[in-house]
Each structure stands twice: as C-alpha cells, then as structure tokens.
C-alpha cells in the first residue's frame, strides 16, 4: 500500500463502503436499505460512501446528487453485474477521474481512471534514454534508483527515480532505500549538476519521497509541504469539509475498511526537512510527465521549494489525496473500492495550492515531436543540460 506516512496513497488497491457518520462518536454506521435488487443496493452503498467521505467534489465541480439522480434510475430489476460495472466505469472514468479512487468486481474487472500519457514522451523514454546515460552497473537492477552520468557530459549526473513503493513490507526496507540514495549522492556529489528523472515514477510512500528530496535541501529549516483536511459530513461543497488538520485523528471506525478506520489524519506527515549526511545544492533538473504520480508529485513539489531546482517535461498525473480501501457490504464481497479521503494542498511557489485532478505544470513544458523522437532525441534531457551548463 502506498502511503504518505499516515496518508494512504495506493496506486493499485480498490475497495468500498456505505456509511453514515455519527458526529458523537466518530463511528460509521451501516444504513438499512429498501432497494429491491442487489445491484441497486450496491449502487446506493457506493453513492453513500462517496457522499460521506470523498472530499474532492468541490475541486472537480461535481454535484453528487445529480450523479445519483442520473444513474440510479438506470438500474432496474434486470440490470446485471456486468451492466452495473459499466455504469461505475462511466462514473469513475468521466466524473470522478481520480487515480486514487477506483472499484473492482471479483478482483478482476476495474472501474478507474488514468490520464493519457503523451505517446511521443512514452516512446522517447522507452527508446532513446538508454543511449543518453551511462548507468552504474551495480544500480541497474535496483528497484528504487539507478544512477550514473550523461554520455555527452560526464560532469552531469543522472538519477532515475523509479518508484517510492517498498518492495518488501519490513522495517529494514526504508534503510535499503536510503542506502541506494546515499550511494548515488556520494558518487555524484562533485558533479556540476544532476538530472533527476521521475517521468515514470508512479509514487509510493511519503518517507521515501521525502528522504530523496531532503538530500537536495539548501538548509535544515523544516518546510510545511502540505496541509490536509477530511469530510465531516455529507455533501458536495466545502461546507462538508472540516478545518485543515492540526492534530492527529485515527479516523472514523468502520469494520469494512482495511485497517478498521477511514480518513485518518497525521499532521506530522505535512513537514519535510533536509536528510542524509550532506546536501547537494548545485543545479538540479527534475524531469516530469503524466507518469509522475502520487508520492512522486510530493517529491516534485518538495524539490520546487528549492531555488536551485528547475522542473522540465510534461504536467504530472494530479493525485495527491490519501485513500482508504473498503469491501462493499452488499454484493457478497464481490465489489471492493478504494476512495480518496483527504483534500490536500501542497506548498508551491510559496503558497498552498491544490493540484488534484490537474497536476503540476513544469517550469519548462516540452512535448517532443515525432520527428525528434524518431531521430533518437530526448528533448527533456537536452533542456536539462542547457539549464545546468548555462
């Protein structure tokens, strides 16, 4: 599971819940249903979960009541599970459009969303980058980072940050991640500049992203990188949201949620600081794309707090919310969902902003042409070189 410390940020999960919150004891109560078919009950449960816990309606201009009024009448006594999944695919893919919110049926069929990855950028990364960098052999198969120098200029370092998701769920895995980061920084510490490539980094856990970013901080002053809030009642407007969290909240108890609680908030996750034994403060170019998602976007935002960093490439995915996993009560356990439960703003250009569903636009947006890709160019690396040497 992907986390920003206490913020659950899973890129693949997928699960659900029907709920009504008691403000007295912060416990989610299961509502009784008068729907006549299983499919109607499943839809109503799905709708209730989002009505109570999805905090991003106002970000996406969604009127959730209209969604109910539009799609619930389409579910009749003859509606099959397959047809119901089609309705969910429409809602998740065209209305919710959230990479941290999705639904699965029988663990095999999915209703979700993923933004289009520019085909030229995808081909450029797959086909052209290998000829541009000399990767240290011992790091090639590392699951987190490969590093080396540019073929055209050995005074410029290169780090391919592959993901921030631990490959093993044990206490020592974070130390394994820190070890490869420290190894790379030690090898590249005397370079004139470093290119950090997160164009295909789909995210993972916050501490991993924070540790890598902290190696490039110019001073030890802690930075409040994010702020977060959750829904306290039903509805589609900001009136359904609580204040920006300043104290820890374990979440609303619900037995259907993985871990037993939904929408936990941990404000200690909001702050990032310098990490490691030394900080690299020469010029840094961070390469981004639509494949830069979740914790990798936190990394991008963290790097943008530093004056010696420039971002280059394409807009990031646009998923920042924490999420929780539910097994739907109705439907005999066949329906599961993952739902975003946090409204997150990130510090960017000295002000808190939401990039949910939008993504972070790089300082220098560049979309390669087909001709450039076919010629073997990586225009993002070329722009990064130009920034570092000039």
Tab-separated table of C-alpha atoms in Angstrom:
chain	number	residue	atom	x	y	z
A	1	UNK	CA	0.000	0.000	0.000
A	2	UNK	CA	1.199	3.450	-0.816
A	3	UNK	CA	1.389	5.982	1.945
A	4	UNK	CA	2.455	9.490	2.652
A	5	UNK	CA	3.318	8.381	6.207
A	6	UNK	CA	-0.201	8.295	7.671
A	7	UNK	CA	-1.733	9.282	4.359
A	8	UNK	CA	-2.678	6.153	2.469
A	9	UNK	CA	-1.786	6.555	-1.190
A	10	UNK	CA	-2.235	3.315	-3.030
A	11	UNK	CA	-1.892	3.328	-6.810
A	12	UNK	CA	-3.390	-0.057	-7.392
A	13	UNK	CA	-5.788	-1.137	-4.472
A	14	UNK	CA	-9.572	-0.665	-4.940
A	15	UNK	CA	-12.356	-1.011	-2.332
A	16	UNK	CA	-15.754	0.276	-0.834
A	17	UNK	CA	-18.274	1.236	1.899
A	18	UNK	CA	-21.795	2.527	2.648
A	19	UNK	CA	-21.793	4.857	5.570
A	20	UNK	CA	-23.500	7.363	7.724
A	21	UNK	CA	-21.318	9.112	10.275
A	22	UNK	CA	-22.216	9.713	13.880
A	23	UNK	CA	-20.670	13.002	14.936
A	24	UNK	CA	-20.951	11.956	18.554
A	25	UNK	CA	-18.568	9.013	18.487
A	26	UNK	CA	-16.904	9.335	15.059
A	27	UNK	CA	-18.226	5.876	14.139
A	28	UNK	CA	-19.603	4.994	10.707
A	29	UNK	CA	-22.979	3.245	10.941
A	30	UNK	CA	-24.288	0.916	8.221
A	31	UNK	CA	-27.604	2.204	6.877
A	32	UNK	CA	-30.516	-0.059	6.112
A	33	UNK	CA	-31.621	-0.214	2.508
A	34	UNK	CA	-35.013	-0.618	0.853
A	35	UNK	CA	-33.603	-1.277	-2.635
A	36	UNK	CA	-35.148	-4.337	-4.249
A	37	UNK	CA	-32.170	-5.744	-6.137
A	38	UNK	CA	-28.581	-6.439	-5.179
A	39	UNK	CA	-27.345	-4.117	-7.927
A	40	UNK	CA	-29.452	-1.241	-6.588
A	41	UNK	CA	-28.123	-1.842	-3.085
A	42	UNK	CA	-24.550	-1.909	-4.382
A	43	UNK	CA	-25.034	1.392	-6.190
A	44	UNK	CA	-26.638	3.065	-3.189
A	45	UNK	CA	-23.787	1.888	-0.962
A	46	UNK	CA	-21.239	3.199	-3.454
A	47	UNK	CA	-23.016	6.541	-3.623
A	48	UNK	CA	-23.314	6.862	0.147
A	49	UNK	CA	-19.604	6.205	0.676
A	50	UNK	CA	-18.592	8.998	-1.652
A	51	UNK	CA	-21.257	11.310	-0.313
A	52	UNK	CA	-19.801	10.891	3.166
A	53	UNK	CA	-16.064	10.561	2.574
A	54	UNK	CA	-14.964	11.782	-0.875
A	55	UNK	CA	-13.584	15.303	-0.207
A	56	UNK	CA	-12.833	16.441	-3.742
A	57	UNK	CA	-16.271	17.177	-5.205
A	58	UNK	CA	-15.636	20.912	-4.962
A	59	UNK	CA	-12.257	20.537	-6.677
A	60	UNK	CA	-13.877	18.814	-9.640
A	61	UNK	CA	-17.183	20.711	-9.754
A	62	UNK	CA	-19.188	17.558	-9.071
A	63	UNK	CA	-22.771	17.675	-7.812
A	64	UNK	CA	-23.044	14.203	-6.314
A	65	UNK	CA	-26.836	14.369	-6.045
A	66	UNK	CA	-27.056	14.829	-9.804
A	67	UNK	CA	-24.909	11.718	-10.231
A	68	UNK	CA	-27.406	9.754	-8.139
A	69	UNK	CA	-30.400	11.204	-9.941
A	70	UNK	CA	-28.844	10.402	-13.310
A	71	UNK	CA	-27.545	6.872	-12.808
A	72	UNK	CA	-29.634	5.216	-10.108
A	73	UNK	CA	-32.802	5.183	-12.261
A	74	UNK	CA	-30.809	3.293	-14.914
A	75	UNK	CA	-30.519	0.301	-12.577
A	76	UNK	CA	-33.588	-1.884	-12.993
A	77	UNK	CA	-34.711	-5.337	-11.892
A	78	UNK	CA	-32.924	-6.800	-14.916
A	79	UNK	CA	-29.599	-4.950	-14.555
A	80	UNK	CA	-26.685	-7.405	-14.400
A	81	UNK	CA	-23.423	-7.031	-12.523
A	82	UNK	CA	-21.669	-6.502	-15.844
A	83	UNK	CA	-24.035	-3.668	-16.741
A	84	UNK	CA	-23.623	-2.152	-13.278
A	85	UNK	CA	-19.846	-2.240	-13.714
A	86	UNK	CA	-20.348	-0.312	-16.958
A	87	UNK	CA	-22.204	2.388	-15.047
A	88	UNK	CA	-19.398	2.556	-12.498
A	89	UNK	CA	-16.807	2.773	-15.279
A	90	UNK	CA	-18.625	5.786	-16.684
A	91	UNK	CA	-18.808	7.498	-13.286
A	92	UNK	CA	-15.205	6.775	-12.301
A	93	UNK	CA	-13.734	7.451	-15.726
A	94	UNK	CA	-15.657	10.576	-16.717
A	95	UNK	CA	-16.833	12.201	-13.468
A	96	UNK	CA	-14.608	11.228	-10.521
A	97	UNK	CA	-11.457	10.881	-12.663
A	98	UNK	CA	-9.214	10.140	-9.678
A	99	UNK	CA	-6.239	7.782	-9.824
A	100	UNK	CA	-6.612	7.069	-6.102
A	101	UNK	CA	-10.305	6.161	-6.336
A	102	UNK	CA	-11.493	3.071	-8.164
A	103	UNK	CA	-13.665	-0.004	-7.917
A	104	UNK	CA	-13.180	-3.673	-8.710
A	105	UNK	CA	-15.579	-6.515	-9.335
A	106	UNK	CA	-14.482	-10.059	-8.467
A	107	UNK	CA	-10.898	-8.778	-8.197
A	108	UNK	CA	-10.602	-8.913	-11.987
A	109	UNK	CA	-12.652	-6.113	-13.573
A	110	UNK	CA	-11.961	-2.493	-12.765
A	111	UNK	CA	-13.602	0.905	-12.964
A	112	UNK	CA	-10.956	3.599	-12.625
A	113	UNK	CA	-9.118	6.423	-14.302
A	114	UNK	CA	-5.697	7.170	-15.713
A	115	UNK	CA	-4.790	10.282	-17.725
A	116	UNK	CA	-3.378	9.860	-21.190
A	117	UNK	CA	0.406	9.539	-21.304
A	118	UNK	CA	1.734	11.519	-24.269
A	119	UNK	CA	2.718	8.911	-26.835
A	120	UNK	CA	5.809	10.761	-28.007
A	121	UNK	CA	7.095	11.157	-24.440
A	122	UNK	CA	6.413	7.490	-23.764
A	123	UNK	CA	8.299	6.405	-26.883
A	124	UNK	CA	11.124	8.825	-26.130
A	125	UNK	CA	11.635	7.368	-22.663
A	126	UNK	CA	11.382	3.764	-23.825
A	127	UNK	CA	13.559	4.033	-26.891
A	128	UNK	CA	16.007	6.909	-26.522
A	129	UNK	CA	17.136	7.331	-22.947
A	130	UNK	CA	19.453	4.303	-22.838
A	131	UNK	CA	21.813	5.928	-25.323
A	132	UNK	CA	21.959	9.155	-23.316
A	133	UNK	CA	23.222	7.895	-19.940
A	134	UNK	CA	25.948	5.689	-18.545
A	135	UNK	CA	24.328	3.853	-15.648
A	136	UNK	CA	26.498	2.419	-12.887
A	137	UNK	CA	26.181	-1.326	-13.398
A	138	UNK	CA	25.523	-2.154	-9.758
A	139	UNK	CA	22.470	0.114	-9.726
A	140	UNK	CA	20.820	-1.094	-12.936
A	141	UNK	CA	18.533	-3.608	-11.247
A	142	UNK	CA	17.920	-1.648	-8.065
A	143	UNK	CA	14.138	-1.363	-7.627
A	144	UNK	CA	14.314	2.269	-6.470
A	145	UNK	CA	17.148	4.130	-8.157
A	146	UNK	CA	19.606	3.759	-10.994
A	147	UNK	CA	22.279	6.409	-11.341
A	148	UNK	CA	25.239	7.436	-13.441
A	149	UNK	CA	26.339	10.266	-15.734
A	150	UNK	CA	25.409	11.585	-19.151
A	151	UNK	CA	27.161	10.169	-22.205
A	152	UNK	CA	27.546	13.663	-23.651
A	153	UNK	CA	28.819	15.284	-20.442
A	154	UNK	CA	30.278	13.221	-17.613
A	155	UNK	CA	30.167	16.275	-15.333
A	156	UNK	CA	26.372	15.974	-15.180
A	157	UNK	CA	24.910	13.264	-13.003
A	158	UNK	CA	21.724	11.357	-13.693
A	159	UNK	CA	19.336	9.663	-11.258
A	160	UNK	CA	16.413	7.573	-12.454
A	161	UNK	CA	13.966	7.517	-9.525
A	162	UNK	CA	11.818	4.520	-10.421
A	163	UNK	CA	9.320	4.465	-7.559
A	164	UNK	CA	8.850	5.129	-3.847
A	165	UNK	CA	6.938	1.938	-3.083
A	166	UNK	CA	8.804	-0.504	-0.799
A	167	UNK	CA	9.367	-3.871	-2.446
A	168	UNK	CA	9.158	-5.563	0.943
A	169	UNK	CA	6.950	-4.650	3.891
A	170	UNK	CA	9.539	-4.850	6.629
A	171	UNK	CA	11.290	-2.373	8.893
A	172	UNK	CA	14.610	-2.608	7.075
A	173	UNK	CA	13.298	-1.694	3.621
A	174	UNK	CA	13.427	2.045	4.243
A	175	UNK	CA	17.088	1.628	5.184
A	176	UNK	CA	17.664	-0.193	1.887
A	177	UNK	CA	16.149	2.766	0.063
A	178	UNK	CA	18.260	5.276	1.970
A	179	UNK	CA	21.386	3.231	1.228
A	180	UNK	CA	20.981	3.436	-2.563
A	181	UNK	CA	20.129	7.151	-2.354
A	182	UNK	CA	23.218	7.811	-0.241
A	183	UNK	CA	25.340	5.732	-2.595
A	184	UNK	CA	24.152	7.752	-5.583
A	185	UNK	CA	24.693	11.108	-3.868
A	186	UNK	CA	28.179	10.142	-2.741
A	187	UNK	CA	29.101	9.139	-6.293
A	188	UNK	CA	27.632	12.309	-7.832
A	189	UNK	CA	28.415	14.906	-5.172
A	190	UNK	CA	31.140	16.630	-7.218
A	191	UNK	CA	29.160	16.891	-10.460
A	192	UNK	CA	28.231	20.293	-11.877
A	193	UNK	CA	24.559	19.363	-11.806
A	194	UNK	CA	22.210	16.395	-11.527
A	195	UNK	CA	19.187	15.366	-13.579
A	196	UNK	CA	16.538	13.522	-11.555
A	197	UNK	CA	14.133	11.603	-13.762
A	198	UNK	CA	10.709	10.866	-12.225
A	199	UNK	CA	8.826	10.674	-15.518
A	200	UNK	CA	7.735	7.073	-14.867
A	201	UNK	CA	7.677	7.174	-11.052
A	202	UNK	CA	4.143	6.147	-10.081
A	203	UNK	CA	4.534	7.009	-6.397
A	204	UNK	CA	4.681	5.009	-3.192
A	205	UNK	CA	5.358	6.002	0.398
A	206	UNK	CA	5.942	9.519	1.631
A	207	UNK	CA	9.064	8.898	3.740
A	208	UNK	CA	10.844	7.527	0.677
A	209	UNK	CA	9.959	10.589	-1.418
A	210	UNK	CA	10.811	12.946	1.437
A	211	UNK	CA	14.200	11.345	2.067
A	212	UNK	CA	15.296	11.675	-1.565
A	213	UNK	CA	14.100	15.289	-1.774
A	214	UNK	CA	15.757	16.162	1.525
A	215	UNK	CA	19.179	15.279	0.118
A	216	UNK	CA	18.905	18.401	-2.060
A	217	UNK	CA	17.684	20.950	0.508
A	218	UNK	CA	19.823	24.052	0.867
A	219	UNK	CA	19.330	24.335	4.649
A	220	UNK	CA	17.938	22.467	7.638
A	221	UNK	CA	14.832	24.604	8.114
A	222	UNK	CA	11.733	22.339	8.151
A	223	UNK	CA	9.218	23.110	5.414
A	224	UNK	CA	5.464	22.622	5.771
A	225	UNK	CA	4.959	20.966	2.407
A	226	UNK	CA	1.276	20.037	2.601
A	227	UNK	CA	-1.899	20.604	4.539
A	228	UNK	CA	-4.860	18.232	4.621
A	229	UNK	CA	-8.478	18.013	5.689
A	230	UNK	CA	-11.291	15.464	5.561
A	231	UNK	CA	-15.068	15.473	5.270
A	232	UNK	CA	-17.043	15.766	8.479
A	233	UNK	CA	-20.480	15.395	6.908
A	234	UNK	CA	-22.170	14.573	3.620
A	235	UNK	CA	-22.377	16.848	0.594
A	236	UNK	CA	-20.531	18.138	-2.458
A	237	UNK	CA	-19.382	21.556	-1.229
A	238	UNK	CA	-16.654	22.857	1.062
A	239	UNK	CA	-19.280	23.035	3.825
A	240	UNK	CA	-18.875	19.258	4.163
A	241	UNK	CA	-15.176	19.615	4.991
A	242	UNK	CA	-13.540	20.133	8.353
A	243	UNK	CA	-10.732	22.577	9.108
A	244	UNK	CA	-7.172	21.995	7.975
A	245	UNK	CA	-5.924	19.356	10.377
A	246	UNK	CA	-3.510	20.327	13.144
A	247	UNK	CA	-3.931	17.302	15.414
A	248	UNK	CA	-3.794	13.582	14.797
A	249	UNK	CA	-7.066	11.784	14.078
A	250	UNK	CA	-7.101	7.993	13.823
A	251	UNK	CA	-10.117	8.062	11.539
A	252	UNK	CA	-13.772	7.017	11.619
A	253	UNK	CA	-14.201	3.412	12.754
A	254	UNK	CA	-15.642	1.041	10.162
A	255	UNK	CA	-15.159	-2.723	10.083
A	256	UNK	CA	-15.296	-2.823	6.264
A	257	UNK	CA	-12.244	-0.628	5.873
A	258	UNK	CA	-8.808	-2.161	5.610
A	259	UNK	CA	-7.245	-1.309	8.947
A	260	UNK	CA	-10.609	-0.610	10.548
A	261	UNK	CA	-10.581	3.193	10.167
A	262	UNK	CA	-11.303	5.630	7.365
A	263	UNK	CA	-9.848	9.118	6.785
A	264	UNK	CA	-7.133	9.150	9.404
A	265	UNK	CA	-5.074	12.331	9.529
A	266	UNK	CA	-1.472	12.604	10.731
A	267	UNK	CA	-0.169	16.191	10.591
A	268	UNK	CA	3.429	15.115	11.183
A	269	UNK	CA	3.329	13.980	7.551
A	270	UNK	CA	2.978	17.602	6.477
A	271	UNK	CA	6.574	18.642	7.124
A	272	UNK	CA	9.785	17.830	5.273
A	273	UNK	CA	13.384	18.672	6.133
A	274	UNK	CA	16.949	18.038	4.963
A	275	UNK	CA	18.113	14.411	5.066
A	276	UNK	CA	21.357	12.459	4.920
A	277	UNK	CA	24.892	13.435	5.894
A	278	UNK	CA	25.236	16.214	3.324
A	279	UNK	CA	23.061	18.120	0.859
A	280	UNK	CA	23.711	18.569	-2.838
A	281	UNK	CA	22.956	22.183	-3.774
A	282	UNK	CA	24.291	22.592	-7.298
A	283	UNK	CA	21.743	22.867	-10.091
A	284	UNK	CA	19.074	20.169	-10.242
A	285	UNK	CA	16.760	19.447	-13.175
A	286	UNK	CA	13.701	17.333	-12.347
A	287	UNK	CA	12.063	15.629	-15.332
A	288	UNK	CA	8.297	15.050	-15.047
A	289	UNK	CA	5.421	13.670	-17.108
A	290	UNK	CA	1.885	12.319	-16.719
A	291	UNK	CA	3.595	9.203	-15.371
A	292	UNK	CA	4.821	11.214	-12.365
A	293	UNK	CA	2.170	10.388	-9.782
A	294	UNK	CA	1.230	10.439	-6.126
A	295	UNK	CA	4.325	10.421	-3.868
A	296	UNK	CA	6.419	11.390	-6.900
A	297	UNK	CA	4.327	14.555	-7.113
A	298	UNK	CA	5.037	15.242	-3.457
A	299	UNK	CA	8.708	14.838	-4.356
A	300	UNK	CA	8.282	17.278	-7.258
A	301	UNK	CA	6.579	19.824	-5.012
A	302	UNK	CA	9.251	19.415	-2.351
A	303	UNK	CA	12.017	19.992	-4.881
A	304	UNK	CA	10.277	23.129	-6.100
A	305	UNK	CA	10.754	24.705	-2.667
A	306	UNK	CA	14.457	24.946	-3.539
A	307	UNK	CA	15.864	27.770	-5.661
A	308	UNK	CA	18.462	25.611	-7.410
A	309	UNK	CA	15.817	23.284	-8.898
A	310	UNK	CA	14.039	23.513	-12.245
A	311	UNK	CA	11.287	21.166	-13.448
A	312	UNK	CA	11.183	20.175	-17.120
A	313	UNK	CA	8.866	17.982	-19.197
A	314	UNK	CA	5.108	17.495	-19.028
A	315	UNK	CA	2.413	18.043	-16.383
A	316	UNK	CA	2.245	15.412	-13.625
A	317	UNK	CA	-0.666	12.993	-13.042
A	318	UNK	CA	-2.545	15.034	-10.400
A	319	UNK	CA	-3.288	12.654	-7.493
A	320	UNK	CA	-2.418	13.829	-4.000
A	321	UNK	CA	-5.240	12.626	-1.738
A	322	UNK	CA	-4.823	9.917	0.848
A	323	UNK	CA	-7.081	6.926	0.258
A	324	UNK	CA	-8.663	4.011	2.081
A	325	UNK	CA	-9.754	0.551	0.981
A	326	UNK	CA	-13.231	-0.857	1.534
A	327	UNK	CA	-15.008	-4.129	0.927
A	328	UNK	CA	-18.612	-3.464	-0.011
A	329	UNK	CA	-21.201	-4.944	2.357
A	330	UNK	CA	-23.677	-5.603	-0.426
A	331	UNK	CA	-22.825	-7.852	-3.342
A	332	UNK	CA	-21.493	-10.831	-1.353
A	333	UNK	CA	-17.988	-9.390	-1.172
A	334	UNK	CA	-17.633	-9.150	-4.943
A	335	UNK	CA	-17.367	-5.348	-5.002
A	336	UNK	CA	-14.419	-3.533	-3.493
A	337	UNK	CA	-13.277	0.033	-3.758
A	338	UNK	CA	-10.569	2.462	-2.915
A	339	UNK	CA	-11.660	6.017	-2.212
A	340	UNK	CA	-9.691	9.219	-1.744
A	341	UNK	CA	-10.402	10.603	1.714
A	342	UNK	CA	-8.165	13.678	2.035
A	343	UNK	CA	-8.279	17.110	0.469
A	344	UNK	CA	-4.614	18.064	0.124
A	345	UNK	CA	-2.966	21.350	-0.771
A	346	UNK	CA	0.756	21.491	-1.456
A	347	UNK	CA	3.169	24.377	-0.944
A	348	UNK	CA	4.101	25.610	-4.410
A	349	UNK	CA	5.662	28.976	-5.255
A	350	UNK	CA	5.276	29.962	-1.589
A	351	UNK	CA	1.525	29.365	-1.368
A	352	UNK	CA	-0.690	26.369	-0.651
A	353	UNK	CA	-2.406	25.149	-3.814
A	354	UNK	CA	-4.447	22.149	-4.913
A	355	UNK	CA	-3.281	20.253	-7.985
A	356	UNK	CA	-5.793	17.439	-7.538
A	357	UNK	CA	-7.026	16.310	-10.922
A	358	UNK	CA	-4.803	18.951	-12.537
A	359	UNK	CA	-1.170	18.029	-11.975
A	360	UNK	CA	1.902	20.203	-11.546
A	361	UNK	CA	2.949	22.048	-14.695
A	362	UNK	CA	6.743	22.083	-15.079
A	363	UNK	CA	8.779	25.275	-15.239
A	364	UNK	CA	9.676	24.377	-18.821
A	365	UNK	CA	6.932	22.371	-20.542
A	366	UNK	CA	8.223	20.434	-23.535
A	367	UNK	CA	6.327	17.947	-25.719
A	368	UNK	CA	8.621	16.226	-28.224
A	369	UNK	CA	7.662	15.909	-31.847
A	370	UNK	CA	7.526	12.579	-33.622
A	371	UNK	CA	10.487	13.691	-35.722
A	372	UNK	CA	12.561	14.396	-32.619
A	373	UNK	CA	11.692	11.040	-31.091
A	374	UNK	CA	12.441	9.145	-34.285
A	375	UNK	CA	15.801	10.954	-34.500
A	376	UNK	CA	16.743	9.473	-31.115
A	377	UNK	CA	16.480	12.701	-29.127
A	378	UNK	CA	15.438	13.112	-25.517
A	379	UNK	CA	14.397	16.755	-25.546
A	380	UNK	CA	13.849	16.803	-21.776
A	381	UNK	CA	17.436	15.769	-21.090
A	382	UNK	CA	18.644	18.268	-23.671
A	383	UNK	CA	16.762	21.062	-21.903
A	384	UNK	CA	18.129	19.898	-18.571
A	385	UNK	CA	21.701	20.058	-19.889
A	386	UNK	CA	21.079	23.580	-21.177
A	387	UNK	CA	19.790	24.648	-17.727
A	388	UNK	CA	22.707	23.120	-15.845
A	389	UNK	CA	25.556	24.436	-18.003
A	390	UNK	CA	24.164	27.950	-18.516
